[in-house]
Amino acid sequence: MEVKIGIQNIGREIVLESTQDAEAVAKVVGDAIAKGSELRLKDDKGRLVIVPANVLGYVEIGAEEARRVGFGAL
């Protein structure tokens, strides 16, 4: 699932593909904001993204969707 992270005073967002489901990502984000610690997310390639919670502008969690195979939308 695609996760977009907006950071305050930065024009560009961080975009990553996560293997976690939407509820797990939402829980990690909520815990980071509540504790005032950093947000830690792993992408589908095993890379770790760390963002301080106090500079988060927004976190957009994409819908869980199976990847389509083929040339046209049927």
PDB file of N, CA and C in Angstrom:
ATOM      1  N   MET A   1       0.835  -1.168   0.000  1.00  0.00           N
ATOM      2  CA  MET A   1       0.000   0.000   0.000  1.00  0.00           C
ATOM      3  C   MET A   1       0.883   1.234   0.000  1.00  0.00           C
ATOM      4  N   GLU A   2       0.410   2.272  -0.654  1.00  0.00           N
ATOM      5  CA  GLU A   2       1.174   3.505  -0.770  1.00  0.00           C
ATOM      6  C   GLU A   2       0.920   4.395   0.444  1.00  0.00           C
ATOM      7  N   VAL A   3       2.000   4.942   1.005  1.00  0.00           N
ATOM      8  CA  VAL A   3       1.918   5.858   2.134  1.00  0.00           C
ATOM      9  C   VAL A   3       2.640   7.139   1.732  1.00  0.00           C
ATOM     10  N   LYS A   4       1.962   8.280   1.866  1.00  0.00           N
ATOM     11  CA  LYS A   4       2.562   9.580   1.578  1.00  0.00           C
ATOM     12  C   LYS A   4       2.693  10.347   2.878  1.00  0.00           C
ATOM     13  N   ILE A   5       3.877  10.903   3.112  1.00  0.00           N
ATOM     14  CA  ILE A   5       4.145  11.639   4.338  1.00  0.00           C
ATOM     15  C   ILE A   5       4.512  13.068   3.967  1.00  0.00           C
ATOM     16  N   GLY A   6       3.727  14.019   4.433  1.00  0.00           N
ATOM     17  CA  GLY A   6       4.011  15.436   4.225  1.00  0.00           C
ATOM     18  C   GLY A   6       4.714  15.992   5.443  1.00  0.00           C
ATOM     19  N   ILE A   7       5.730  16.786   5.204  1.00  0.00           N
ATOM     20  CA  ILE A   7       6.522  17.366   6.287  1.00  0.00           C
ATOM     21  C   ILE A   7       6.348  18.879   6.265  1.00  0.00           C
ATOM     22  N   GLN A   8       6.211  19.481   7.439  1.00  0.00           N
ATOM     23  CA  GLN A   8       6.009  20.919   7.546  1.00  0.00           C
ATOM     24  C   GLN A   8       7.173  21.669   6.905  1.00  0.00           C
ATOM     25  N   ASN A   9       6.853  22.729   6.177  1.00  0.00           N
ATOM     26  CA  ASN A   9       7.824  23.631   5.550  1.00  0.00           C
ATOM     27  C   ASN A   9       8.697  22.965   4.497  1.00  0.00           C
ATOM     28  N   ILE A  10       8.290  21.810   4.002  1.00  0.00           N
ATOM     29  CA  ILE A  10       8.997  21.112   2.920  1.00  0.00           C
ATOM     30  C   ILE A  10       7.977  20.905   1.796  1.00  0.00           C
ATOM     31  N   GLY A  11       8.328  21.312   0.591  1.00  0.00           N
ATOM     32  CA  GLY A  11       7.391  21.227  -0.527  1.00  0.00           C
ATOM     33  C   GLY A  11       7.223  19.834  -1.104  1.00  0.00           C
ATOM     34  N   ARG A  12       8.125  18.947  -0.804  1.00  0.00           N
ATOM     35  CA  ARG A  12       8.083  17.612  -1.388  1.00  0.00           C
ATOM     36  C   ARG A  12       7.679  16.592  -0.325  1.00  0.00           C
ATOM     37  N   GLU A  13       6.872  15.619  -0.724  1.00  0.00           N
ATOM     38  CA  GLU A  13       6.429  14.605   0.223  1.00  0.00           C
ATOM     39  C   GLU A  13       7.254  13.333   0.075  1.00  0.00           C
ATOM     40  N   ILE A  14       7.248  12.516   1.109  1.00  0.00           N
ATOM     41  CA  ILE A  14       7.903  11.216   1.074  1.00  0.00           C
ATOM     42  C   ILE A  14       6.848  10.198   0.679  1.00  0.00           C
ATOM     43  N   VAL A  15       7.140   9.388  -0.323  1.00  0.00           N
ATOM     44  CA  VAL A  15       6.202   8.368  -0.792  1.00  0.00           C
ATOM     45  C   VAL A  15       6.892   7.017  -0.679  1.00  0.00           C
ATOM     46  N   LEU A  16       6.207   6.062  -0.044  1.00  0.00           N
ATOM     47  CA  LEU A  16       6.770   4.726   0.070  1.00  0.00           C
ATOM     48  C   LEU A  16       5.688   3.683  -0.057  1.00  0.00           C
ATOM     49  N   GLU A  17       6.086   2.495  -0.476  1.00  0.00           N
ATOM     50  CA  GLU A  17       5.188   1.343  -0.557  1.00  0.00           C
ATOM     51  C   GLU A  17       5.426   0.490   0.681  1.00  0.00           C
ATOM     52  N   SER A  18       4.399   0.261   1.454  1.00  0.00           N
ATOM     53  CA  SER A  18       4.522  -0.508   2.689  1.00  0.00           C
ATOM     54  C   SER A  18       3.819  -1.855   2.551  1.00  0.00           C
ATOM     55  N   THR A  19       4.361  -2.851   3.230  1.00  0.00           N
ATOM     56  CA  THR A  19       3.725  -4.166   3.245  1.00  0.00           C
ATOM     57  C   THR A  19       2.716  -4.279   4.381  1.00  0.00           C
ATOM     58  N   GLN A  20       2.681  -3.300   5.288  1.00  0.00           N
ATOM     59  CA  GLN A  20       1.732  -3.308   6.397  1.00  0.00           C
ATOM     60  C   GLN A  20       0.350  -2.921   5.901  1.00  0.00           C
ATOM     61  N   ASP A  21      -0.675  -3.335   6.638  1.00  0.00           N
ATOM     62  CA  ASP A  21      -2.022  -2.945   6.267  1.00  0.00           C
ATOM     63  C   ASP A  21      -2.330  -1.541   6.801  1.00  0.00           C
ATOM     64  N   ALA A  22      -3.449  -0.971   6.379  1.00  0.00           N
ATOM     65  CA  ALA A  22      -3.800   0.414   6.705  1.00  0.00           C
ATOM     66  C   ALA A  22      -3.931   0.644   8.205  1.00  0.00           C
ATOM     67  N   GLU A  23      -4.518  -0.296   8.900  1.00  0.00           N
ATOM     68  CA  GLU A  23      -4.712  -0.121  10.344  1.00  0.00           C
ATOM     69  C   GLU A  23      -3.391  -0.135  11.097  1.00  0.00           C
ATOM     70  N   ALA A  24      -2.451  -0.980  10.675  1.00  0.00           N
ATOM     71  CA  ALA A  24      -1.140  -1.034  11.332  1.00  0.00           C
ATOM     72  C   ALA A  24      -0.378   0.268  11.117  1.00  0.00           C
ATOM     73  N   VAL A  25      -0.432   0.811   9.901  1.00  0.00           N
ATOM     74  CA  VAL A  25       0.243   2.083   9.626  1.00  0.00           C
ATOM     75  C   VAL A  25      -0.409   3.206  10.429  1.00  0.00           C
ATOM     76  N   ALA A  26      -1.729   3.248  10.478  1.00  0.00           N
ATOM     77  CA  ALA A  26      -2.436   4.276  11.241  1.00  0.00           C
ATOM     78  C   ALA A  26      -2.091   4.207  12.725  1.00  0.00           C
ATOM     79  N   LYS A  27      -1.944   2.996  13.258  1.00  0.00           N
ATOM     80  CA  LYS A  27      -1.585   2.835  14.670  1.00  0.00           C
ATOM     81  C   LYS A  27      -0.173   3.346  14.935  1.00  0.00           C
ATOM     82  N   VAL A  28       0.777   3.037  14.053  1.00  0.00           N
ATOM     83  CA  VAL A  28       2.155   3.501  14.216  1.00  0.00           C
ATOM     84  C   VAL A  28       2.208   5.030  14.163  1.00  0.00           C
ATOM     85  N   VAL A  29       1.466   5.621  13.224  1.00  0.00           N
ATOM     86  CA  VAL A  29       1.432   7.081  13.101  1.00  0.00           C
ATOM     87  C   VAL A  29       0.807   7.709  14.346  1.00  0.00           C
ATOM     88  N   GLY A  30      -0.319   7.174  14.785  1.00  0.00           N
ATOM     89  CA  GLY A  30      -0.981   7.698  15.986  1.00  0.00           C
ATOM     90  C   GLY A  30      -0.116   7.604  17.228  1.00  0.00           C
ATOM     91  N   ASP A  31       0.578   6.480  17.399  1.00  0.00           N
ATOM     92  CA  ASP A  31       1.471   6.311  18.553  1.00  0.00           C
ATOM     93  C   ASP A  31       2.619   7.306  18.514  1.00  0.00           C
ATOM     94  N   ALA A  32       3.191   7.526  17.332  1.00  0.00           N
ATOM     95  CA  ALA A  32       4.309   8.465  17.198  1.00  0.00           C
ATOM     96  C   ALA A  32       3.874   9.886  17.539  1.00  0.00           C
ATOM     97  N   ILE A  33       2.695  10.271  17.068  1.00  0.00           N
ATOM     98  CA  ILE A  33       2.192  11.621  17.355  1.00  0.00           C
ATOM     99  C   ILE A  33       1.868  11.771  18.837  1.00  0.00           C
ATOM    100  N   ALA A  34       1.230  10.759  19.424  1.00  0.00           N
ATOM    101  CA  ALA A  34       0.848  10.829  20.839  1.00  0.00           C
ATOM    102  C   ALA A  34       2.064  10.901  21.759  1.00  0.00           C
ATOM    103  N   LYS A  35       3.101  10.161  21.435  1.00  0.00           N
ATOM    104  CA  LYS A  35       4.304  10.140  22.271  1.00  0.00           C
ATOM    105  C   LYS A  35       5.275  11.267  21.945  1.00  0.00           C
ATOM    106  N   GLY A  36       5.123  11.893  20.781  1.00  0.00           N
ATOM    107  CA  GLY A  36       6.040  12.945  20.370  1.00  0.00           C
ATOM    108  C   GLY A  36       7.397  12.400  19.956  1.00  0.00           C
ATOM    109  N   SER A  37       7.436  11.132  19.586  1.00  0.00           N
ATOM    110  CA  SER A  37       8.695  10.514  19.169  1.00  0.00           C
ATOM    111  C   SER A  37       8.793  10.545  17.651  1.00  0.00           C
ATOM    112  N   GLU A  38       9.609   9.688  17.076  1.00  0.00           N
ATOM    113  CA  GLU A  38       9.719   9.657  15.629  1.00  0.00           C
ATOM    114  C   GLU A  38       8.792   8.606  15.026  1.00  0.00           C
ATOM    115  N   LEU A  39       8.400   8.857  13.772  1.00  0.00           N
ATOM    116  CA  LEU A  39       7.603   7.913  13.005  1.00  0.00           C
ATOM    117  C   LEU A  39       8.567   7.008  12.262  1.00  0.00           C
ATOM    118  N   ARG A  40       8.440   5.692  12.455  1.00  0.00           N
ATOM    119  CA  ARG A  40       9.310   4.713  11.807  1.00  0.00           C
ATOM    120  C   ARG A  40       8.460   3.773  10.978  1.00  0.00           C
ATOM    121  N   LEU A  41       8.711   3.771   9.665  1.00  0.00           N
ATOM    122  CA  LEU A  41       8.000   2.883   8.746  1.00  0.00           C
ATOM    123  C   LEU A  41       9.004   2.173   7.860  1.00  0.00           C
ATOM    124  N   LYS A  42       8.755   0.897   7.585  1.00  0.00           N
ATOM    125  CA  LYS A  42       9.573   0.134   6.645  1.00  0.00           C
ATOM    126  C   LYS A  42       8.844   0.034   5.329  1.00  0.00           C
ATOM    127  N   ASP A  43       9.591   0.209   4.228  1.00  0.00           N
ATOM    128  CA  ASP A  43       8.967   0.053   2.925  1.00  0.00           C
ATOM    129  C   ASP A  43       9.059  -1.397   2.468  1.00  0.00           C
ATOM    130  N   ASP A  44       8.530  -1.684   1.290  1.00  0.00           N
ATOM    131  CA  ASP A  44       8.474  -3.062   0.802  1.00  0.00           C
ATOM    132  C   ASP A  44       9.840  -3.620   0.417  1.00  0.00           C
ATOM    133  N   LYS A  45      10.862  -2.766   0.361  1.00  0.00           N
ATOM    134  CA  LYS A  45      12.222  -3.223   0.057  1.00  0.00           C
ATOM    135  C   LYS A  45      13.076  -3.352   1.310  1.00  0.00           C
ATOM    136  N   GLY A  46      12.482  -3.129   2.472  1.00  0.00           N
ATOM    137  CA  GLY A  46      13.187  -3.278   3.736  1.00  0.00           C
ATOM    138  C   GLY A  46      13.881  -2.017   4.231  1.00  0.00           C
ATOM    139  N   ARG A  47      13.747  -0.907   3.512  1.00  0.00           N
ATOM    140  CA  ARG A  47      14.360   0.349   3.953  1.00  0.00           C
ATOM    141  C   ARG A  47      13.528   0.959   5.071  1.00  0.00           C
ATOM    142  N   LEU A  48      14.196   1.597   6.004  1.00  0.00           N
ATOM    143  CA  LEU A  48      13.530   2.216   7.149  1.00  0.00           C
ATOM    144  C   LEU A  48      13.466   3.720   6.939  1.00  0.00           C
ATOM    145  N   VAL A  49      12.266   4.298   7.067  1.00  0.00           N
ATOM    146  CA  VAL A  49      12.063   5.739   6.955  1.00  0.00           C
ATOM    147  C   VAL A  49      11.740   6.253   8.347  1.00  0.00           C
ATOM    148  N   ILE A  50      12.506   7.246   8.798  1.00  0.00           N
ATOM    149  CA  ILE A  50      12.308   7.817  10.132  1.00  0.00           C
ATOM    150  C   ILE A  50      12.055   9.315   9.974  1.00  0.00           C
ATOM    151  N   VAL A  51      10.931   9.780  10.535  1.00  0.00           N
ATOM    152  CA  VAL A  51      10.566  11.194  10.489  1.00  0.00           C
ATOM    153  C   VAL A  51      10.177  11.622  11.898  1.00  0.00           C
ATOM    154  N   PRO A  52      10.741  12.726  12.415  1.00  0.00           N
ATOM    155  CA  PRO A  52      10.318  13.217  13.732  1.00  0.00           C
ATOM    156  C   PRO A  52       8.826  13.575  13.718  1.00  0.00           C
ATOM    157  N   ALA A  53       8.093  13.118  14.711  1.00  0.00           N
ATOM    158  CA  ALA A  53       6.630  13.313  14.743  1.00  0.00           C
ATOM    159  C   ALA A  53       6.240  14.781  14.845  1.00  0.00           C
ATOM    160  N   ASN A  54       7.105  15.610  15.429  1.00  0.00           N
ATOM    161  CA  ASN A  54       6.733  17.015  15.614  1.00  0.00           C
ATOM    162  C   ASN A  54       6.805  17.837  14.322  1.00  0.00           C
ATOM    163  N   VAL A  55       7.331  17.263  13.213  1.00  0.00           N
ATOM    164  CA  VAL A  55       7.372  17.983  11.939  1.00  0.00           C
ATOM    165  C   VAL A  55       6.408  17.399  10.907  1.00  0.00           C
ATOM    166  N   LEU A  56       5.597  16.422  11.308  1.00  0.00           N
ATOM    167  CA  LEU A  56       4.639  15.828  10.380  1.00  0.00           C
ATOM    168  C   LEU A  56       3.566  16.845  10.006  1.00  0.00           C
ATOM    169  N   GLY A  57       3.310  16.948   8.705  1.00  0.00           N
ATOM    170  CA  GLY A  57       2.214  17.781   8.238  1.00  0.00           C
ATOM    171  C   GLY A  57       0.969  16.932   8.045  1.00  0.00           C
ATOM    172  N   TYR A  58       1.156  15.785   7.369  1.00  0.00           N
ATOM    173  CA  TYR A  58       0.060  14.846   7.150  1.00  0.00           C
ATOM    174  C   TYR A  58       0.639  13.495   6.771  1.00  0.00           C
ATOM    175  N   VAL A  59      -0.170  12.458   6.933  1.00  0.00           N
ATOM    176  CA  VAL A  59       0.158  11.113   6.469  1.00  0.00           C
ATOM    177  C   VAL A  59      -1.066  10.609   5.721  1.00  0.00           C
ATOM    178  N   GLU A  60      -0.874  10.296   4.440  1.00  0.00           N
ATOM    179  CA  GLU A  60      -1.958   9.788   3.603  1.00  0.00           C
ATOM    180  C   GLU A  60      -1.726   8.303   3.370  1.00  0.00           C
ATOM    181  N   ILE A  61      -2.692   7.497   3.788  1.00  0.00           N
ATOM    182  CA  ILE A  61      -2.588   6.046   3.655  1.00  0.00           C
ATOM    183  C   ILE A  61      -3.483   5.615   2.509  1.00  0.00           C
ATOM    184  N   GLY A  62      -2.888   5.024   1.482  1.00  0.00           N
ATOM    185  CA  GLY A  62      -3.631   4.602   0.296  1.00  0.00           C
ATOM    186  C   GLY A  62      -4.506   3.403   0.579  1.00  0.00           C
ATOM    187  N   ALA A  63      -5.456   3.189  -0.310  1.00  0.00           N
ATOM    188  CA  ALA A  63      -6.353   2.050  -0.180  1.00  0.00           C
ATOM    189  C   ALA A  63      -5.616   0.764  -0.525  1.00  0.00           C
ATOM    190  N   GLU A  64      -5.973  -0.292   0.163  1.00  0.00           N
ATOM    191  CA  GLU A  64      -5.385  -1.591  -0.138  1.00  0.00           C
ATOM    192  C   GLU A  64      -6.011  -2.098  -1.425  1.00  0.00           C
ATOM    193  N   GLU A  65      -5.176  -2.374  -2.396  1.00  0.00           N
ATOM    194  CA  GLU A  65      -5.675  -2.771  -3.709  1.00  0.00           C
ATOM    195  C   GLU A  65      -4.740  -3.808  -4.304  1.00  0.00           C
ATOM    196  N   ALA A  66      -5.322  -4.854  -4.857  1.00  0.00           N
ATOM    197  CA  ALA A  66      -4.516  -5.867  -5.537  1.00  0.00           C
ATOM    198  C   ALA A  66      -4.001  -5.288  -6.841  1.00  0.00           C
ATOM    199  N   ARG A  67      -2.772  -5.614  -7.193  1.00  0.00           N
ATOM    200  CA  ARG A  67      -2.205  -5.111  -8.437  1.00  0.00           C
ATOM    201  C   ARG A  67      -2.857  -5.801  -9.617  1.00  0.00           C
ATOM    202  N   ARG A  68      -3.164  -5.024 -10.633  1.00  0.00           N
ATOM    203  CA  ARG A  68      -3.815  -5.546 -11.834  1.00  0.00           C
ATOM    204  C   ARG A  68      -2.762  -6.006 -12.829  1.00  0.00           C
ATOM    205  N   VAL A  69      -3.105  -7.026 -13.546  1.00  0.00           N
ATOM    206  CA  VAL A  69      -2.230  -7.551 -14.579  1.00  0.00           C
ATOM    207  C   VAL A  69      -2.980  -7.495 -15.906  1.00  0.00           C
ATOM    208  N   GLY A  70      -2.325  -6.966 -16.917  1.00  0.00           N
ATOM    209  CA  GLY A  70      -2.977  -6.904 -18.220  1.00  0.00           C
ATOM    210  C   GLY A  70      -2.783  -5.550 -18.861  1.00  0.00           C
ATOM    211  N   PHE A  71      -3.383  -5.392 -20.038  1.00  0.00           N
ATOM    212  CA  PHE A  71      -3.200  -4.173 -20.808  1.00  0.00           C
ATOM    213  C   PHE A  71      -4.371  -3.220 -20.744  1.00  0.00           C
ATOM    214  N   GLY A  72      -5.518  -3.669 -20.403  1.00  0.00           N
ATOM    215  CA  GLY A  72      -6.673  -2.786 -20.400  1.00  0.00           C
ATOM    216  C   GLY A  72      -7.494  -2.933 -19.146  1.00  0.00           C
ATOM    217  N   ALA A  73      -8.272  -1.921 -18.877  1.00  0.00           N
ATOM    218  CA  ALA A  73      -9.191  -1.983 -17.742  1.00  0.00           C
ATOM    219  C   ALA A  73     -10.476  -2.632 -18.203  1.00  0.00           C
ATOM    220  N   LEU A  74     -10.828  -3.718 -17.600  1.00  0.00           N
ATOM    221  CA  LEU A  74     -12.038  -4.442 -17.992  1.00  0.00           C
ATOM    222  C   LEU A  74     -13.125  -4.250 -16.979  1.00  0.00           C
TER     223      LEU A  74
END
